[in-house]
XYZ file of C-alpha atoms in Angstrom:
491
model
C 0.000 0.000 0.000
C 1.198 3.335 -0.752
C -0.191 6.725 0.259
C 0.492 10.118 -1.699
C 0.161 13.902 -1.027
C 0.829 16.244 -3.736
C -1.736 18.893 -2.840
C 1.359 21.086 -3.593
C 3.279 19.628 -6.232
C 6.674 20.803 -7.579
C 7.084 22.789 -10.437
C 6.315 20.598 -13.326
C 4.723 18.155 -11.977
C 1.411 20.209 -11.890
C -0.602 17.460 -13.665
C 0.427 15.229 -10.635
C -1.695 17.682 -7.965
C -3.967 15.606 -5.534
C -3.530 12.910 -2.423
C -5.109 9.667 -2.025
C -4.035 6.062 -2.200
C -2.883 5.317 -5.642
C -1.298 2.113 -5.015
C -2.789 -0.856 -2.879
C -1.871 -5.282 -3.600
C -2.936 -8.572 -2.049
C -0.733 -10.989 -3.216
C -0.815 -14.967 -2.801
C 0.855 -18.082 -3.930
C 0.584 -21.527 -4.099
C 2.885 -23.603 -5.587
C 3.330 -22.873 -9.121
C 0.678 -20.140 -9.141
C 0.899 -16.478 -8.190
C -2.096 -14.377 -8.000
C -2.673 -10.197 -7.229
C -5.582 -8.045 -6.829
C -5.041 -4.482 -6.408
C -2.219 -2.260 -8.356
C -0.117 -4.123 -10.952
C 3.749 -3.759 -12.194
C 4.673 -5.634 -14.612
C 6.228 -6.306 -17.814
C 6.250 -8.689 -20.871
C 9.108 -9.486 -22.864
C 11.491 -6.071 -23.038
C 8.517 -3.993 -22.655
C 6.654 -3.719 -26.653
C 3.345 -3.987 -26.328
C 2.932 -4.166 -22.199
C 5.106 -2.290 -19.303
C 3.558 -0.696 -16.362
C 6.315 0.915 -13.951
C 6.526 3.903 -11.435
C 9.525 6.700 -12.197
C 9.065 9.557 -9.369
C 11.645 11.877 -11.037
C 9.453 11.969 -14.266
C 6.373 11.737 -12.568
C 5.855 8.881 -13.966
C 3.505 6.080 -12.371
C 1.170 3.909 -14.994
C 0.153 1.283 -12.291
C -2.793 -0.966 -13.832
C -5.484 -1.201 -11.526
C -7.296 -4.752 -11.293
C -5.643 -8.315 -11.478
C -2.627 -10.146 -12.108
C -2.296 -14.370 -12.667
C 1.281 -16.016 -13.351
C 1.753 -19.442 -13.532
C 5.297 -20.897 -13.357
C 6.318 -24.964 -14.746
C 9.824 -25.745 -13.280
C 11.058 -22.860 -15.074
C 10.275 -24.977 -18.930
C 6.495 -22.767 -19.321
C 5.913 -19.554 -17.525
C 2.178 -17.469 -18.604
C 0.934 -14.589 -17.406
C -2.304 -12.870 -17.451
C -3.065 -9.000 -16.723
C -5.784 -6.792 -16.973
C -7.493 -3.478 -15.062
C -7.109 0.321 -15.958
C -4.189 2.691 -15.630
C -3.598 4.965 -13.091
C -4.121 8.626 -14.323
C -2.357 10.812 -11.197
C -5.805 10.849 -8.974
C -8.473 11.385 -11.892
C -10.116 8.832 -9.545
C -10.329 10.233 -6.110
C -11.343 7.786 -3.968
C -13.246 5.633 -6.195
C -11.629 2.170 -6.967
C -12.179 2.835 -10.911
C -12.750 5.417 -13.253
C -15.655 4.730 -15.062
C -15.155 7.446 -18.100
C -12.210 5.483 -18.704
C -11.293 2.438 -20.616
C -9.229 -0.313 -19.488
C -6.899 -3.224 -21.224
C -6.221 -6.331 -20.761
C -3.216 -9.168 -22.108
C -0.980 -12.039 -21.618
C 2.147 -13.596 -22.283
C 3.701 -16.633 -21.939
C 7.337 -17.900 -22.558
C 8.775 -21.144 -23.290
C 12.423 -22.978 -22.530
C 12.988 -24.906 -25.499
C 16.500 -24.732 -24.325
C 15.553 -27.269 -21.516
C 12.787 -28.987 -23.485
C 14.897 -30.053 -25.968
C 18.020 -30.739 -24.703
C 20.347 -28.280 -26.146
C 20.801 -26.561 -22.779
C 23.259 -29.424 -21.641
C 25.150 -28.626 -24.900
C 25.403 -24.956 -23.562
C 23.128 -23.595 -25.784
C 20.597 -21.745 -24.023
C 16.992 -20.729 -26.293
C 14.111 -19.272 -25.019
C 10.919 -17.978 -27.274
C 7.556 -16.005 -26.133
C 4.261 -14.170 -27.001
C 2.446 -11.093 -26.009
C -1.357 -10.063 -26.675
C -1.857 -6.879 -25.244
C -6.050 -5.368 -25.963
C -7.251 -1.745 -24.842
C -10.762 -0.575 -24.784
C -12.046 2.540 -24.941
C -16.019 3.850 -25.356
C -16.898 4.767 -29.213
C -16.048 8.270 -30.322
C -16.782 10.290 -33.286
C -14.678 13.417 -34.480
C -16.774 15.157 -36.612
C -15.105 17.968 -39.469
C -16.433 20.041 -42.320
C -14.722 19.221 -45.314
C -16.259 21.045 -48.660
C -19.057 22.364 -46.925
C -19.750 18.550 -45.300
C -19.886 17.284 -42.214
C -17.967 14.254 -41.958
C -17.843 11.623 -38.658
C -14.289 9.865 -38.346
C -14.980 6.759 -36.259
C -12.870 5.507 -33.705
C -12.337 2.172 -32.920
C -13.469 0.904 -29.348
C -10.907 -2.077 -29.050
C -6.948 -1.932 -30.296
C -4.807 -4.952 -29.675
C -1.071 -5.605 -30.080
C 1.217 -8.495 -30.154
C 4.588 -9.475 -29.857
C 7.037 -12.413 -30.385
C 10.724 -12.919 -28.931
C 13.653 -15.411 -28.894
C 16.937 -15.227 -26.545
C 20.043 -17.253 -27.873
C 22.801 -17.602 -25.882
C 26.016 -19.887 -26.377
C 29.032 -19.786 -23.958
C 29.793 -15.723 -24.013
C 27.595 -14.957 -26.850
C 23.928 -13.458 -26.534
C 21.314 -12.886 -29.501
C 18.018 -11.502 -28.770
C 15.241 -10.598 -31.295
C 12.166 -9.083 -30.953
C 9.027 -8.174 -32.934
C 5.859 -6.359 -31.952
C 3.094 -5.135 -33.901
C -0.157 -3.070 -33.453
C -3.543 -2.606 -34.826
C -4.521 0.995 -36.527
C -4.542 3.122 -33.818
C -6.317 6.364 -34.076
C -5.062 8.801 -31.524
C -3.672 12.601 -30.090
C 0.016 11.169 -30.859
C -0.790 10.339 -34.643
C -3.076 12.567 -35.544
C -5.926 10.335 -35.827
C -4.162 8.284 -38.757
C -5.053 4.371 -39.405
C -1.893 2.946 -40.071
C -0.637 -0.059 -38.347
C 2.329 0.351 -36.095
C 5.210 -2.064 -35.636
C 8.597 -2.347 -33.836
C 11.398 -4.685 -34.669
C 14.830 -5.062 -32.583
C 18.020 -7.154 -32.679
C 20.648 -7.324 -30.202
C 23.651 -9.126 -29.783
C 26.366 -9.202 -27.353
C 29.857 -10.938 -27.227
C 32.338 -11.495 -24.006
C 35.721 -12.418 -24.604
C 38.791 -11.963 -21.729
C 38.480 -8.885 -20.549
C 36.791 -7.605 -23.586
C 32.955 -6.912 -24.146
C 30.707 -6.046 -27.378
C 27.227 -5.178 -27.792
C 25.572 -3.975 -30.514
C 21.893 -3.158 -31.356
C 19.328 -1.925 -33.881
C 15.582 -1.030 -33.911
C 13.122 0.088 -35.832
C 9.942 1.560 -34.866
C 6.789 3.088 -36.594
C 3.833 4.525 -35.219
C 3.812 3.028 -32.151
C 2.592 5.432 -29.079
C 0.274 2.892 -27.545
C -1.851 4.212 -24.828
C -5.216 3.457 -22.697
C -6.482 6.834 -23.564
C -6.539 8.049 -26.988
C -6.507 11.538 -26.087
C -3.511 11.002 -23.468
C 0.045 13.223 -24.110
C 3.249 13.369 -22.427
C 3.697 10.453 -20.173
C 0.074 9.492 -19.121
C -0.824 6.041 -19.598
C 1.766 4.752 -21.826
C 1.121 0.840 -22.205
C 4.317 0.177 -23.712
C 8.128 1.198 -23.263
C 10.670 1.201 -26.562
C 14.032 0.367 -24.843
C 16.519 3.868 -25.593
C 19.385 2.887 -28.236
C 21.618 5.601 -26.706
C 23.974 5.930 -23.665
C 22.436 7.042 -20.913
C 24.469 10.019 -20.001
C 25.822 10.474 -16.267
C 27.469 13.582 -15.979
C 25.544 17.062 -15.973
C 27.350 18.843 -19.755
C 26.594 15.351 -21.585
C 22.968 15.136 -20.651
C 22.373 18.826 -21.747
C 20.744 17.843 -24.653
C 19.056 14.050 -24.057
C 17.592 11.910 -26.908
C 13.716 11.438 -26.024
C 12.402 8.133 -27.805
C 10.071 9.291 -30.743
C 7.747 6.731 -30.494
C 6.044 8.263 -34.265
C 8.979 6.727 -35.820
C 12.766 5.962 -35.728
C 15.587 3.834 -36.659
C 18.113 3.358 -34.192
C 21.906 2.097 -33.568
C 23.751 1.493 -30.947
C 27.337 -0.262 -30.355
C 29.505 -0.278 -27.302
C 33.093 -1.750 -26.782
C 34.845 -2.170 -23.525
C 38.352 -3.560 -22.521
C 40.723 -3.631 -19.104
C 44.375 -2.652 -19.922
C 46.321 -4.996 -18.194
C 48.060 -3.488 -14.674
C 51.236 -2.930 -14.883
C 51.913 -2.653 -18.307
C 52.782 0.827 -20.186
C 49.406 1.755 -21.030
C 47.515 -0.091 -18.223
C 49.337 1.253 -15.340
C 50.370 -0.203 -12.188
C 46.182 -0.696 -11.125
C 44.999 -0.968 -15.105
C 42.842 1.042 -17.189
C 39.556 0.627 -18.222
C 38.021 1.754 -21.149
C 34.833 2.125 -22.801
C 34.055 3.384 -26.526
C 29.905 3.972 -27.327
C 28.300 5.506 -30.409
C 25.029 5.745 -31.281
C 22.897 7.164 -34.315
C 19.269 7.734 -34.387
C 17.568 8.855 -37.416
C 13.771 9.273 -38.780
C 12.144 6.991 -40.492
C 11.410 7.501 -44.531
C 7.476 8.695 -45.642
C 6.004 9.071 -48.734
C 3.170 11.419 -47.520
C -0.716 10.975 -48.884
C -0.904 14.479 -49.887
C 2.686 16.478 -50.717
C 1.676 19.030 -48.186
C 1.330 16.920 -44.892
C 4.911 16.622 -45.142
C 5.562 20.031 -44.019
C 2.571 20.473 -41.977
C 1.610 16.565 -39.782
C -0.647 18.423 -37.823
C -2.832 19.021 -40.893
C -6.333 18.205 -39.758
C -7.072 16.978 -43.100
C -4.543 13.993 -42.321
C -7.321 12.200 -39.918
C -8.900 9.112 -40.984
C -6.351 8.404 -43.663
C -2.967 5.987 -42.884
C -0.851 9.296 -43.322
C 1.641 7.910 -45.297
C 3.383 4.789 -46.612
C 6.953 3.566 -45.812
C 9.438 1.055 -46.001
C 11.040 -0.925 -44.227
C 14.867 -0.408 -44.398
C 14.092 4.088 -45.934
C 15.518 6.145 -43.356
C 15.254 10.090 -42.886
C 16.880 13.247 -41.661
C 19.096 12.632 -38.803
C 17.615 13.020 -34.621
C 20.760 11.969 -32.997
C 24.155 10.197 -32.481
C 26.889 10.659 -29.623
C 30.293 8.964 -29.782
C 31.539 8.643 -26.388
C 34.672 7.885 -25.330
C 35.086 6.811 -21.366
C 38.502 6.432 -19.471
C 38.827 5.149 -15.800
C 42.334 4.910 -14.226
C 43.641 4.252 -10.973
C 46.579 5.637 -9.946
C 47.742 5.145 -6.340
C 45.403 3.459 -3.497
C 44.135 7.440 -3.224
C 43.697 8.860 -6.265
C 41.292 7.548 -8.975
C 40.550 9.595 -11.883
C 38.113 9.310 -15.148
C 38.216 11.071 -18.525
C 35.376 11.318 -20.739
C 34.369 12.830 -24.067
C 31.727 13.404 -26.378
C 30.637 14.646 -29.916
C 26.848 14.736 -29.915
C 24.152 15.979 -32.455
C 20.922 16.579 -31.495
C 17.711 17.437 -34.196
C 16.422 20.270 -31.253
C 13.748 21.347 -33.947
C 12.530 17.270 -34.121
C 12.727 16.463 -30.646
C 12.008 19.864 -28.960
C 9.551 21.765 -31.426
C 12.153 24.593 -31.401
C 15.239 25.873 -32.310
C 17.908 28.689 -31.793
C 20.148 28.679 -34.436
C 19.679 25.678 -36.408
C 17.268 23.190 -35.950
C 20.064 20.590 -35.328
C 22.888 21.243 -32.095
C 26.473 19.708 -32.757
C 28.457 19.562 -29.465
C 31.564 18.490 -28.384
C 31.799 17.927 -23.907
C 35.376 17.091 -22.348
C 34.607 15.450 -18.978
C 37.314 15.265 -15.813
C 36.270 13.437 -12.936
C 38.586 12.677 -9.864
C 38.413 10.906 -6.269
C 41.136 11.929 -3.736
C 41.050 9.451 -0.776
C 41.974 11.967 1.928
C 42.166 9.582 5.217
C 40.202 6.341 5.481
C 36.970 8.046 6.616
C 37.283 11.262 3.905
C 36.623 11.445 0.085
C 37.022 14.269 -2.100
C 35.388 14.348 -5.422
C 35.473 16.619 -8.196
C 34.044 17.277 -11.521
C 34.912 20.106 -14.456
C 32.997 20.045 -17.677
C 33.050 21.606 -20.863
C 30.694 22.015 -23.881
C 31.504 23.437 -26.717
C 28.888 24.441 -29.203
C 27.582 26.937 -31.852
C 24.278 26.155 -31.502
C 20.835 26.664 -28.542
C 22.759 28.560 -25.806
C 26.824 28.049 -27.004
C 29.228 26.942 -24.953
C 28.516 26.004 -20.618
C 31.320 25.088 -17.945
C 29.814 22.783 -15.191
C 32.054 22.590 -11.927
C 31.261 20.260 -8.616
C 33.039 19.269 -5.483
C 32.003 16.942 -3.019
C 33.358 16.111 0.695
C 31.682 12.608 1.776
C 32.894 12.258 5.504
C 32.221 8.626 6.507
C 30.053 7.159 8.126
C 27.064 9.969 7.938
C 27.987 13.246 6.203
C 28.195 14.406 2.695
C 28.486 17.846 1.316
C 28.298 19.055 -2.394
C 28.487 22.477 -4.376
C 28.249 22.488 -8.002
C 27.866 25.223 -10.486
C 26.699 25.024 -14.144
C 27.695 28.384 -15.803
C 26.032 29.475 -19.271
C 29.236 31.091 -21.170
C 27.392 31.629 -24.321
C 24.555 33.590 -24.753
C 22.987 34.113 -20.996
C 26.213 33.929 -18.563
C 23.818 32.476 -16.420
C 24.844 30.338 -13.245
C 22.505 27.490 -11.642
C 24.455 27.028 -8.434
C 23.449 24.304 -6.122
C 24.276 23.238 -2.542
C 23.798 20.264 -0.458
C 24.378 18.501 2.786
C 23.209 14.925 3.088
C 22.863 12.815 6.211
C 22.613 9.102 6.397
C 22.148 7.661 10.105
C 21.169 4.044 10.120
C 17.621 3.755 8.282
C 17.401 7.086 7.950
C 18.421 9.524 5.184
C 18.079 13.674 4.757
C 19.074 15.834 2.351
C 18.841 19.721 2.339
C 19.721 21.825 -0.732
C 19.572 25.381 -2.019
C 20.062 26.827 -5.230
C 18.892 27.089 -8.807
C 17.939 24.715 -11.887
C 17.639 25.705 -15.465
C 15.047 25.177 -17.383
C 15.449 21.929 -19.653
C 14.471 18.120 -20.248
C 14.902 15.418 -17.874
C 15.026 11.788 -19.157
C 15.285 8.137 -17.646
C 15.288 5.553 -20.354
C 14.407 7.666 -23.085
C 11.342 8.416 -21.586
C 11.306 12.304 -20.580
C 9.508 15.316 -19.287
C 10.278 18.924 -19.521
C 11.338 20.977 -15.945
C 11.106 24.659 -15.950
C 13.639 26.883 -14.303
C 13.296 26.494 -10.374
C 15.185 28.437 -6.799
C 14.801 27.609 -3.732
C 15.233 25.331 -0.794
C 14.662 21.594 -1.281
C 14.555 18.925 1.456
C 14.414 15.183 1.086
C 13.817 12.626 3.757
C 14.262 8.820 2.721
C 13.017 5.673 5.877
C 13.516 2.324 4.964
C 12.184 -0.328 6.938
């Protein structure tokens, strides 16, 4: 069970105002069988057609509202069943359902066929599964005057999705494939088009010594798949598109984030990572470890109905046709790609230091809807982070960042030092410093607490304006000052 007040939300997360509990579960088992009633998390497969999830820093909590069945067979057969109704912040009050909402329903199921047939005691491990994910909504009509007619455009009631999968994996190699597809899907993300969505994705990854490769690709078309038709931003998403591109860490490389564009994109990502040995010339006397990403996102390819949706999607002519036609393997303009190079080096028992840099290009007009001096932002970011043990119960830690661009807001320093004073106290003050166009400073500082179960934090200072993300999934935060205090209890 879970109670929530947000009578006074934070900037941003306005949508989010209420109190109430959202989240409440009775959950049995017997044997091989698992059974809820209440609020539901779960996920099938790596998310296509069904994930439902809670992210508090995006606001984020889709939560289905009703029942949840899983059988288990000695790990060969494993099937699930889930159905209810989203969670829409507290457009229910107290009520257990919202009855001016729809609701969805699905199931999955996944099979060993490693251990079924054998092949697992050869070392070759294969497993394959299913997904059937339906929503239903009440009939609606969207009526327009076209030519001096009225016209209705009919929405469907019932939408369903489905998805197929297969993990390989032999010794240090590991395959997996997945494919999802959706029924036309009328909505506020499209535009009210027809056409079918689908998703495909391939991944593969390869361990040898101390070496590691991974590579992946996707594809995805028209596939913003929600309970409500008329839902935007983050409400009552059904299904998650794993991000193809690093998830940045550091303050200057997550300036600009790549938000998933669930309307269509084809995306690439590989990543290569090796030790240097220790004590060699390049490895050190501890070793060096080091990690080389890139990633390139880019739209998909349409051939438009009529020549002038192309420049102008939002067209309300565009609704109740499929919008456009498009194949498989056409790609578009570009959305994004970063090339990332990480370095991590110890060099006595008290110093540790990392290097990092980036060259990043980001389609601001695509993913933003705006754009200061071009509509796409090239940047380069040098990164220096370092650890100075200073006695065995104190850490210093610092941070200086650079971005260079020509683009948005031009170039921004970002500087941080932290004192973590074992076992309870840690203090932080950072400063990101606009050196472009606003020579604006967001300066922030904190003192955090940790005694036994207990954890408080207490900051002042200021944020900018900007997008936060967490797996591709992201909100925008507007400019904020002031004093924040967090208090964390685990039992």
């Amino acid at each position: 069970m879970r109670l929530e007040e947000m009578v006074r939300p934070l900037p941003g997360f306005e949508t989010n105002k209420g109190w109430g509990i959202p989240y409440v579960a009775l959950t049995g088992q017997y044997k091989s069988w698992e059974a809820t009633l209440g609020d539901v998390y779960d996920q099938f497969g790596s998310g296509l057609v069904l994930r439902s999830y809670e992210d508090r820093s995006l606001g984020l909590d889709n939560s289905i509202r009703g029942g949840r069945l899983a059988y288990n067979f000695r790990d060969l057969l494993s099937i699930k069943l889930v159905a209810g109704q989203h969670r829409n912040h507290f457009d229910r009050g107290w009520k257990v359902w919202n009855p001016d909402r729809g609701a969805l329903g699905g199931g999955d199921m996944e099979l060993n066929v490693g251990d079924l047939l054998g092949t697992t005691d050869h070392g070759v491990l294969l497993r394959v599964g299913g997904s059937y994910v339906a929503k239903y909504e009440r009939k609606e009509e969207i009526t327009q005057i076209r030519d001096g007619q009225t016209m209705a455009l009919v929405l469907p009631e019932t939408v369903g999705a489905w998805a197929s999968r297969m993990a390989v994996a032999y010794k240090d190699l590991n395959i997996y494939m997945e494919y999802a597809a959706k029924g036309a899907d009328p909505s506020r993300g499209n535009n009210y088009i027809f056409r079918r969505g689908s998703v495909a994705m391939l991944t593969a990854s390869y361990i040898w010594g101390k070496n590691s490769l991974f590579i992946g690709a996707r594809r995805s078309e028209n596939f913003d798949f929600r309970s409500d038709r008329g839902a935007s931003q983050n409400d009552m998403r059904i299904n998650f598109l794993q991000p193809f591109t690093k998830q940045q860490t550091y303050s200057l490389a997550a300036l600009y984030p790549y938000a998933t564009q669930p309307k269509g994109e084809w995306s690439f990502q590989g990543q290569f990572a090796t030790k240097l040995e220790k004590g060699s010339w390049l490895g050190g006397r501890y070793g060096t470890d080091i990690k080389l990403t890139a990633s390139v996102v880019r739209d998909i390819q349409r051939v438009w109905e009529q020549p002038e949706w192309e420049s102008n999607p939002q067209d309300p002519s565009i609704m109740g046709s499929d919008g456009y036609s498009s194949s498989f393997f056409g790609m578009g303009g570009p959305l994004y790609h970063s090339i990332d190079l990480d370095i991590k080096r110890k060099v006595s028992p008290t110093y540790t230091f990392s290097l990092g840099y980036s060259n990043q290009l980001y389609n601001q007009q695509a993913i933003e809807g705006h754009a200061i001096n071009g509509d796409l932002v090239s940047s380069n970011i040098f990164i220096y982070e370092g650890k100075n043990k200073l006695s065995s119960k104190v850490t210093l830690r610092s941070e200086l960042q650079y971005l260079m661009s020509k683009q948005a807001q031009g170039d921004w320093v970002f500087g941080l030092v932290e004192c973590s004073i074992l076992p309870h106290i840690m203090v932080t003050l950072s400063d990101q410093w606009n050196i472009g166009t606003t020579k604006e400073h967001f300066y922030m500082g904190s003192i955090a607490g940790s005694f036994g179960a207990h954890r408080l934090q207490l900051s002042y200072g200021k944020t900018r304006e900007g997008i936060n993300c967490s797996g591709g999934v992201c909100r925008l935060m507007p400019a904020t000052q002031g004093v924040y205090l967090s208090y964390n209890f685990d039992i």
